[in-house]
CSV table of C-alpha atoms in Angstrom, one decimal:
chain,number,residue,atom,x,y,z
I,1,UNK,CA,67.7,112.3,96.6
I,2,UNK,CA,64.8,109.8,95.0
I,3,UNK,CA,62.1,112.5,93.2
I,4,UNK,CA,59.4,110.1,93.5
I,5,UNK,CA,59.8,109.8,98.0
I,6,UNK,CA,59.7,114.0,97.6
I,7,UNK,CA,56.1,114.2,95.1
I,8,UNK,CA,54.2,111.1,97.3
I,9,UNK,CA,54.8,113.5,100.2
I,10,UNK,CA,54.8,117.0,99.4
I,11,UNK,CA,51.0,115.4,99.0
I,12,UNK,CA,50.5,113.9,101.9
I,13,UNK,CA,51.9,116.9,103.0
I,14,UNK,CA,49.0,118.7,101.8
I,15,UNK,CA,46.6,116.9,101.8
I,16,UNK,CA,47.2,117.0,105.9
I,17,UNK,CA,48.0,120.7,106.5
I,18,UNK,CA,46.5,122.4,103.3
I,19,UNK,CA,44.8,124.3,105.9
I,20,UNK,CA,46.9,125.6,107.6
I,21,UNK,CA,49.0,126.5,105.5
I,22,UNK,CA,45.6,127.9,103.3
I,23,UNK,CA,43.4,129.2,105.8
I,24,UNK,CA,45.4,129.9,108.6
I,25,UNK,CA,48.6,131.3,107.1
I,26,UNK,CA,47.7,132.5,103.6
I,27,UNK,CA,44.7,135.0,105.6
I,28,UNK,CA,47.6,135.6,108.5
I,29,UNK,CA,50.2,136.9,105.4
I,30,UNK,CA,47.5,138.2,103.1
I,31,UNK,CA,46.6,140.4,106.4
I,32,UNK,CA,49.6,141.3,107.2
I,33,UNK,CA,49.9,143.5,103.7
I,34,UNK,CA,47.1,144.1,103.7
I,35,UNK,CA,47.3,146.1,106.8
I,36,UNK,CA,51.4,147.0,105.5
I,37,UNK,CA,49.7,148.6,101.6
I,38,UNK,CA,47.0,150.2,102.9
I,39,UNK,CA,48.0,152.0,105.1
I,40,UNK,CA,52.2,152.1,104.8
I,41,UNK,CA,50.7,154.7,101.3
I,42,UNK,CA,48.1,156.6,103.0
I,43,UNK,CA,51.4,156.9,105.5
I,44,UNK,CA,53.9,157.6,102.5
I,45,UNK,CA,51.9,159.7,100.8
I,46,UNK,CA,51.6,162.2,103.8
I,47,UNK,CA,55.0,161.3,104.6
I,48,UNK,CA,56.1,162.3,100.9
I,49,UNK,CA,54.4,166.0,101.3
I,50,UNK,CA,55.8,166.7,103.7
I,51,UNK,CA,58.9,166.2,102.5
I,52,UNK,CA,58.3,167.9,99.5
I,53,UNK,CA,57.0,171.5,101.4
I,54,UNK,CA,59.0,173.9,102.4
I,55,UNK,CA,59.3,173.7,105.8
I,56,UNK,CA,62.6,172.9,107.2
I,57,UNK,CA,61.7,170.9,110.0
I,58,UNK,CA,59.2,168.7,108.3
I,59,UNK,CA,62.0,168.1,105.6
I,60,UNK,CA,64.5,167.3,107.8
I,61,UNK,CA,62.3,164.9,109.8
I,62,UNK,CA,61.6,162.8,107.3
I,63,UNK,CA,64.0,162.7,105.3
I,64,UNK,CA,65.6,161.5,108.2
I,65,UNK,CA,62.8,159.3,108.7
I,66,UNK,CA,62.4,157.5,104.8
I,67,UNK,CA,66.8,157.3,105.4
I,68,UNK,CA,67.0,155.3,108.2
I,69,UNK,CA,64.2,152.7,106.3
I,70,UNK,CA,65.3,152.3,103.9
I,71,UNK,CA,68.9,152.2,105.4
I,72,UNK,CA,67.5,149.2,108.0
I,73,UNK,CA,67.4,145.8,107.7
I,74,UNK,CA,63.6,144.8,107.9
I,75,UNK,CA,63.8,141.4,110.3
I,76,UNK,CA,66.1,144.0,112.7
I,77,UNK,CA,63.3,146.3,112.3
I,78,UNK,CA,60.7,144.5,113.6
I,79,UNK,CA,62.9,142.8,117.1
I,80,UNK,CA,63.1,147.1,117.4
I,81,UNK,CA,59.8,146.8,117.6
I,82,UNK,CA,58.3,143.9,118.7
I,83,UNK,CA,60.6,144.6,122.2
I,84,UNK,CA,60.2,148.2,122.0
I,85,UNK,CA,56.8,149.1,121.5
I,86,UNK,CA,54.9,147.2,124.3
I,87,UNK,CA,57.9,149.3,127.0
I,88,UNK,CA,56.6,153.2,124.7
I,89,UNK,CA,53.1,151.7,125.1
I,90,UNK,CA,51.8,148.9,127.6
I,91,UNK,CA,48.3,148.2,125.7
I,92,UNK,CA,50.3,146.5,122.9
I,93,UNK,CA,51.9,143.9,125.4
I,94,UNK,CA,51.9,140.4,123.8
I,95,UNK,CA,50.3,141.8,121.3
I,96,UNK,CA,52.6,140.7,118.5
I,97,UNK,CA,50.7,140.6,115.5
I,98,UNK,CA,50.2,144.6,116.0
I,99,UNK,CA,53.6,144.8,117.0
I,100,UNK,CA,55.2,142.9,113.6
I,101,UNK,CA,51.9,144.8,111.0
I,102,UNK,CA,53.6,148.4,113.0
I,103,UNK,CA,56.2,147.4,111.1
I,104,UNK,CA,55.9,146.8,108.9
I,105,UNK,CA,53.8,149.9,108.2
I,106,UNK,CA,56.8,152.2,108.9
I,107,UNK,CA,58.5,149.9,106.7
I,108,UNK,CA,56.2,150.8,103.5
I,109,UNK,CA,55.6,153.8,105.2
I,110,UNK,CA,59.3,155.2,103.8
I,111,UNK,CA,59.6,152.9,100.4
I,112,UNK,CA,56.1,154.4,98.8
I,113,UNK,CA,57.0,158.2,100.4
I,114,UNK,CA,60.0,157.6,97.9
I,115,UNK,CA,57.7,156.7,95.3
I,116,UNK,CA,55.1,159.1,95.3
I,117,UNK,CA,57.5,162.0,95.8
I,118,UNK,CA,59.3,160.3,92.4
I,119,UNK,CA,56.5,160.5,90.9
I,120,UNK,CA,55.6,164.3,91.3
I,121,UNK,CA,59.1,165.7,90.5
I,122,UNK,CA,58.6,163.1,87.3
I,123,UNK,CA,55.2,165.1,86.2
I,124,UNK,CA,56.2,169.0,84.4
I,125,UNK,CA,56.5,171.9,85.8
I,126,UNK,CA,55.1,173.8,83.3
I,127,UNK,CA,51.6,172.0,84.0
I,128,UNK,CA,50.8,173.0,88.2
I,129,UNK,CA,52.1,176.9,87.7
I,130,UNK,CA,49.8,176.4,84.1
I,131,UNK,CA,46.8,175.3,86.1
I,132,UNK,CA,48.0,177.9,89.4
I,133,UNK,CA,47.8,181.2,86.8
I,134,UNK,CA,44.6,179.8,85.6
I,135,UNK,CA,42.4,180.3,88.9
I,136,UNK,CA,42.9,176.4,90.2
I,137,UNK,CA,44.2,176.3,93.8
I,138,UNK,CA,47.4,174.5,95.5
I,139,UNK,CA,45.2,171.8,96.5
I,140,UNK,CA,42.6,171.6,93.6
I,141,UNK,CA,46.6,171.3,91.3
I,142,UNK,CA,48.0,168.0,93.0
I,143,UNK,CA,44.5,166.5,93.0
I,144,UNK,CA,43.0,167.5,89.5
I,145,UNK,CA,46.4,167.2,88.0
I,146,UNK,CA,49.5,166.5,89.3
I,147,UNK,CA,48.6,163.5,91.1
I,148,UNK,CA,46.8,162.2,88.1
I,149,UNK,CA,50.3,161.8,86.1
I,150,UNK,CA,51.7,161.0,88.4
I,151,UNK,CA,50.1,157.4,89.5
I,152,UNK,CA,50.6,156.8,86.5
I,153,UNK,CA,54.2,157.2,86.5
I,154,UNK,CA,54.1,155.2,89.7
I,155,UNK,CA,51.9,152.8,89.7
I,156,UNK,CA,55.2,149.4,87.6
I,157,UNK,CA,56.9,150.8,90.7
I,158,UNK,CA,54.5,150.6,93.6
I,159,UNK,CA,52.8,147.4,92.7
I,160,UNK,CA,56.1,146.1,92.7
I,161,UNK,CA,56.8,148.2,96.3
I,162,UNK,CA,53.3,145.4,97.7
I,163,UNK,CA,54.3,142.4,95.5
I,164,UNK,CA,57.5,142.8,97.7
I,165,UNK,CA,55.9,143.4,100.7
I,166,UNK,CA,53.9,140.3,100.8
I,167,UNK,CA,57.2,138.2,99.7
I,168,UNK,CA,58.3,140.3,103.1
I,169,UNK,CA,55.8,139.4,105.5
I,170,UNK,CA,57.5,136.3,105.1
I,171,UNK,CA,60.6,137.3,107.9
I,172,UNK,CA,57.3,137.7,111.1
I,173,UNK,CA,57.6,134.1,111.1
I,174,UNK,CA,60.7,134.7,113.3
I,175,UNK,CA,58.2,136.3,115.7
I,176,UNK,CA,55.4,133.2,114.6
I,177,UNK,CA,52.3,135.0,114.4
I,178,UNK,CA,50.1,132.8,112.1
I,179,UNK,CA,52.1,133.5,108.7
I,180,UNK,CA,52.3,130.9,106.5
I,181,UNK,CA,56.2,131.2,106.9
I,182,UNK,CA,55.6,130.2,110.5
I,183,UNK,CA,53.4,127.1,109.8
I,184,UNK,CA,55.9,126.3,107.4
I,185,UNK,CA,57.4,125.4,110.8
I,186,UNK,CA,54.7,124.0,113.0
I,187,UNK,CA,54.5,121.7,109.9
I,188,UNK,CA,58.7,120.5,109.3
I,189,UNK,CA,58.6,120.0,113.2
I,190,UNK,CA,55.6,117.5,113.4
I,191,UNK,CA,56.4,115.7,109.8
I,192,UNK,CA,60.0,116.6,110.5
I,193,UNK,CA,59.9,117.5,106.5
I,194,UNK,CA,61.8,120.4,105.0
I,195,UNK,CA,61.8,120.2,101.4
I,196,UNK,CA,58.0,119.4,100.7
I,197,UNK,CA,56.5,122.2,103.0
I,198,UNK,CA,59.4,124.0,101.2
I,199,UNK,CA,57.9,123.3,98.6
I,200,UNK,CA,54.6,123.8,98.8
I,201,UNK,CA,55.0,126.9,100.5
I,202,UNK,CA,56.8,128.4,97.3
I,203,UNK,CA,54.3,127.3,95.4
I,204,UNK,CA,51.6,129.3,97.4
I,205,UNK,CA,53.3,132.9,97.5
I,206,UNK,CA,54.5,132.0,93.9
I,207,UNK,CA,51.0,131.3,93.2
I,208,UNK,CA,49.6,134.8,94.2
I,209,UNK,CA,51.3,137.4,93.7
I,210,UNK,CA,51.3,136.2,90.2
I,211,UNK,CA,47.6,136.7,90.6
I,212,UNK,CA,49.3,140.3,92.0
I,213,UNK,CA,51.5,141.3,88.6
I,214,UNK,CA,47.9,140.2,86.7
I,215,UNK,CA,46.2,142.5,88.8
I,216,UNK,CA,48.8,144.9,88.3
I,217,UNK,CA,49.4,144.7,84.5
I,218,UNK,CA,45.7,144.6,83.6
I,219,UNK,CA,45.8,148.1,85.8
I,220,UNK,CA,48.3,149.6,83.4
I,221,UNK,CA,47.1,148.6,80.6
I,222,UNK,CA,43.3,150.1,81.5
I,223,UNK,CA,45.0,153.5,82.2
I,224,UNK,CA,46.9,153.2,78.6
I,225,UNK,CA,43.1,152.7,77.3
I,226,UNK,CA,42.4,155.7,79.1
I,227,UNK,CA,45.4,158.0,78.0
I,228,UNK,CA,44.5,156.8,74.5
I,229,UNK,CA,41.1,158.1,74.9
């Protein structure tokens, strides 16, 4: 393997196709990740509360949902949503991006719900009982006492889940929806190069996840300083 030629090829590929990797590919990747993170967190929180509910049907239903999602590969889920959703919801016919985004949201919600549930259960039950004895409603006890402490407990795990989700969007390239790995396949087909475009893609993913790690570390430090004060 000639590393000098490889280096020159990497520079040539980057100069010729940087817009496809950065503007198109990274744009699709980050948009998919953002949709999955935002809606996955919202639905995950609802699923966690339903899972902790004393209403047995809700508990069983959400338990079955998280069990199925966590027990099957994401790629299988992507295929199921990609082919089944347009048949169930005709408006989604030929809407590949929407089908993949919905699959990622459903997958994220299942994992986030378990993270949130474990964080809530880690908070000392005596604090909730003390708040209720002081006259706080169940809703205020949850939002003012339990959830703030749960967020501090789950932030590292939640951050790791979000970073994993950014990387897992690469599976969307199976359906050629425009993400970074899709751009790799397109550039590979034009240039007949395999390693060089892959190295560029790897560097982009590494930079993005490193930035996210730094942001999460900053948030954790801010929350720790808040505890000290």
